[in-house]
XYZ file of N, CA and C in Angstrom:
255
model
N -0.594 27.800 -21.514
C -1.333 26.565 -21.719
C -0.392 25.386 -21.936
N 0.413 25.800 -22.801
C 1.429 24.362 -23.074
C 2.216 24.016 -21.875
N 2.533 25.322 -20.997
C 3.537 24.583 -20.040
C 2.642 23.917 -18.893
N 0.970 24.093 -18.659
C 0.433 23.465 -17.716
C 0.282 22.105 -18.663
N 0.337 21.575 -19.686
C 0.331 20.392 -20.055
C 1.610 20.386 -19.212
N 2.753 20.267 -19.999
C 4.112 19.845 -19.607
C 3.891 19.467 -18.062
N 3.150 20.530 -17.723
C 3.483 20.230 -16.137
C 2.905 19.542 -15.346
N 1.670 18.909 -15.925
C 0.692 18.333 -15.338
C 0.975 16.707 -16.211
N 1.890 16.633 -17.285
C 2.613 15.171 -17.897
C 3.950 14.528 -16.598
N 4.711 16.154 -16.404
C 5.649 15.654 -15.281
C 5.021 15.289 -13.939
N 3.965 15.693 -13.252
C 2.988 15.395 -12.382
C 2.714 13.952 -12.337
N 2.061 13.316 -13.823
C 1.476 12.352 -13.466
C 2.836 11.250 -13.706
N 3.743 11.601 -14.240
C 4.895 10.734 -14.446
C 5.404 10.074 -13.293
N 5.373 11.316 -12.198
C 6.481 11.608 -10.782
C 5.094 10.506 -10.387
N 4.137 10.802 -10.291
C 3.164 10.108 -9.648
C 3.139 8.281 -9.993
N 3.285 8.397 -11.253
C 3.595 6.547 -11.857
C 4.681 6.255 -11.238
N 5.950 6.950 -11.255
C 7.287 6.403 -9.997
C 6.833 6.299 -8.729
N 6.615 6.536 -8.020
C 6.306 6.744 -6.792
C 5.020 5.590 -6.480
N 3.830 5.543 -7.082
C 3.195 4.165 -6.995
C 3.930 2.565 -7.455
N 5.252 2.798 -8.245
C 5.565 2.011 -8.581
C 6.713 1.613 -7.594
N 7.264 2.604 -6.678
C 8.225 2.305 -5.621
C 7.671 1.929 -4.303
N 6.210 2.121 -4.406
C 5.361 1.955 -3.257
C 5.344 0.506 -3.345
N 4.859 -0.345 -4.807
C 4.649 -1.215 -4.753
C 5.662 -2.145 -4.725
N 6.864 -1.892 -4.843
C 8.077 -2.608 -4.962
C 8.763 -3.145 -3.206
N 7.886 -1.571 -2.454
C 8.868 -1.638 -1.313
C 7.525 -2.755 -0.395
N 6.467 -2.617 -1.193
C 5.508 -3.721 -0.783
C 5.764 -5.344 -0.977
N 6.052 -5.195 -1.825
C 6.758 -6.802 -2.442
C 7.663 -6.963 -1.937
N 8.815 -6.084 -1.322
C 10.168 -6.474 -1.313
C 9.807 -6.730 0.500
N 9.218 -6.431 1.201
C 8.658 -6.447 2.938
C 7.771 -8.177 2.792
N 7.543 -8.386 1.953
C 6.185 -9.520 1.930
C 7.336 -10.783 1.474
N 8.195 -10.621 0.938
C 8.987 -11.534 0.389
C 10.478 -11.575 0.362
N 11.385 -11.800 0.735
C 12.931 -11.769 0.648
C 13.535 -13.170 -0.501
N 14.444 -11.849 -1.296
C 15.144 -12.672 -2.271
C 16.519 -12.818 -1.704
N 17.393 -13.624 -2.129
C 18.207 -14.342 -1.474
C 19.552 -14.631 -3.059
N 20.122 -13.225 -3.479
C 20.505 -12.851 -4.865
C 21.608 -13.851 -5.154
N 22.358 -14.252 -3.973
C 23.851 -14.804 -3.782
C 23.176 -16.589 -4.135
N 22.340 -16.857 -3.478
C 21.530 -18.259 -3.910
C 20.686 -18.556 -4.640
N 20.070 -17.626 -4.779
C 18.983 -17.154 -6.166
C 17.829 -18.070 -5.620
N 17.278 -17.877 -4.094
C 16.420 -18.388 -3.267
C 14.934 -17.202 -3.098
N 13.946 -17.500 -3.535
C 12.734 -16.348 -2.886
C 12.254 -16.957 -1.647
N 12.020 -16.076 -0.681
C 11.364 -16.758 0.459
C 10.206 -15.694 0.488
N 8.876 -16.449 0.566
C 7.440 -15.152 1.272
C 7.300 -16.181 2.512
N 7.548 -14.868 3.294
C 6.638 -15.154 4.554
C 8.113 -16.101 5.632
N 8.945 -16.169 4.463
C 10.190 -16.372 5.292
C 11.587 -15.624 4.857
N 12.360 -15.271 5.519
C 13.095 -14.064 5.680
C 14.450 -14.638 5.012
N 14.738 -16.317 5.661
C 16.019 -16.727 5.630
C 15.306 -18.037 4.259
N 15.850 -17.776 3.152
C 15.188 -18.777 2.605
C 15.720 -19.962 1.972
N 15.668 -21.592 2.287
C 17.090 -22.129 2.106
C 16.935 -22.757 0.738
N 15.682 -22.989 -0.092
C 15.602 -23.180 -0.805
C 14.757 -22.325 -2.241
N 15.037 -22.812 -3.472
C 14.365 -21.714 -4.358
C 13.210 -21.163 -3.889
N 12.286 -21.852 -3.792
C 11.349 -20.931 -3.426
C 11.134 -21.606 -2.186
N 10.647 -20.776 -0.638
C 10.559 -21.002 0.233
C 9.809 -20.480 0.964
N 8.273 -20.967 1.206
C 7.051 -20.580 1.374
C 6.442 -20.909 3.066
N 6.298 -19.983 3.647
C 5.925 -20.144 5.231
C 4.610 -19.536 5.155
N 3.609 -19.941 5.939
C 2.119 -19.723 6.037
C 2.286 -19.131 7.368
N 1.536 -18.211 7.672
C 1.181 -17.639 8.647
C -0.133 -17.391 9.074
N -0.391 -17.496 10.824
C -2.088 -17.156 11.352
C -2.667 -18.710 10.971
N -2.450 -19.649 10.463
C -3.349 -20.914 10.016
C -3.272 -20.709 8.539
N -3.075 -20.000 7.491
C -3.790 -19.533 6.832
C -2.835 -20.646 5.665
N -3.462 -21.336 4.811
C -2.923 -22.367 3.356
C -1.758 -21.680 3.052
N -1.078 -22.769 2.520
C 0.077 -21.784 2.057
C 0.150 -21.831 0.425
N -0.466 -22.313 0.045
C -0.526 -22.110 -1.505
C -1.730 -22.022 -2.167
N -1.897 -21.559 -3.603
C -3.018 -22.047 -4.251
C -2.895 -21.182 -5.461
N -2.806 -22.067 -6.389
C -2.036 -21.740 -8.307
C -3.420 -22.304 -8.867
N -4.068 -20.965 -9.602
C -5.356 -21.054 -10.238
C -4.704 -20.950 -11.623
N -5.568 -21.955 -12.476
C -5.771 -21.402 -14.081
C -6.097 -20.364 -14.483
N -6.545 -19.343 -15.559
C -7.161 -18.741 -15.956
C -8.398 -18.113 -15.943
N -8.994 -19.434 -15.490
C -10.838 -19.187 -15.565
C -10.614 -19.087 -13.779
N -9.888 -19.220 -12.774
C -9.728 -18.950 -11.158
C -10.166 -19.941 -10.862
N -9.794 -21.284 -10.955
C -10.122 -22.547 -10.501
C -8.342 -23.204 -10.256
N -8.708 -23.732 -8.398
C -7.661 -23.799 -8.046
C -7.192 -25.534 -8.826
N -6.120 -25.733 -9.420
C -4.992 -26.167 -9.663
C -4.079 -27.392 -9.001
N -3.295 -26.675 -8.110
C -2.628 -26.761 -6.873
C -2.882 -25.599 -5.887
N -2.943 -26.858 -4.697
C -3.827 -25.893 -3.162
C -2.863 -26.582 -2.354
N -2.359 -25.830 -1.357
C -1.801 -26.479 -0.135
C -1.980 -25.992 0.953
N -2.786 -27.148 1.879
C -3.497 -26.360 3.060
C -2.125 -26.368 4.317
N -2.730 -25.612 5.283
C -1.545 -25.637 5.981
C -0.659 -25.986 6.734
N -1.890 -27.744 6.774
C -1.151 -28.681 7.614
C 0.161 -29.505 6.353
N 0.413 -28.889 5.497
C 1.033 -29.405 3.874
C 0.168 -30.652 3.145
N -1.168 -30.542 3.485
C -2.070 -31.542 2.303
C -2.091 -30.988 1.439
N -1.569 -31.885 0.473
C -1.639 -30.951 -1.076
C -2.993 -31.735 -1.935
N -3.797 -30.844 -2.614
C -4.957 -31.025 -3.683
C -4.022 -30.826 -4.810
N -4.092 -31.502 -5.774
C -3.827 -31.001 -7.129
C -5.092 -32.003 -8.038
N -5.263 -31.109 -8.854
C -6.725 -31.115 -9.434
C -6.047 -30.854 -11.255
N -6.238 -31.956 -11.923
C -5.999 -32.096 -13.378
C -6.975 -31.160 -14.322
């Protein structure tokens, strides 16, 4: 009995690594960091500045909600920016 605990604790452990490398290698495909410039680029590969944001398909390239999910700052994708106090 005790060692199917043990073994079913190392189970779900191996299982928390492995969703957690899933999600890393998800983030790390969606976005390139840039360590030597200390640049993030999503959606762009080569990124020349800190953060460096490319929209793809038409689709806005930003939008920073508060808390309650009310957008903030929105930037559609022709670069009109909303910012909302």
């Amino acid at each position: 009995m005790i060692n199917q605990i043990r073994m079913k604790t190392e189970i779900l452990s191996i299982m928390k690594h492995i969703a957690t490398f899933i999600a890393s290698v998800t983030i790390i495909t969606l976005s390139t960091l840039n360590g030597t410039a200390q640049n993030v680029g999503i959606g762009e590969s080569s990124p020349n500045v800190k953060l460096d944001i490319k929209g793809t398909n038409g689709n806005d390239l930003l939008n920073v909600k508060d808390d309650n999910a009310n957008s903030r700052l929105y930037v559609e994708e022709g670069g009109h920016p909303n910012i909302t106090f």
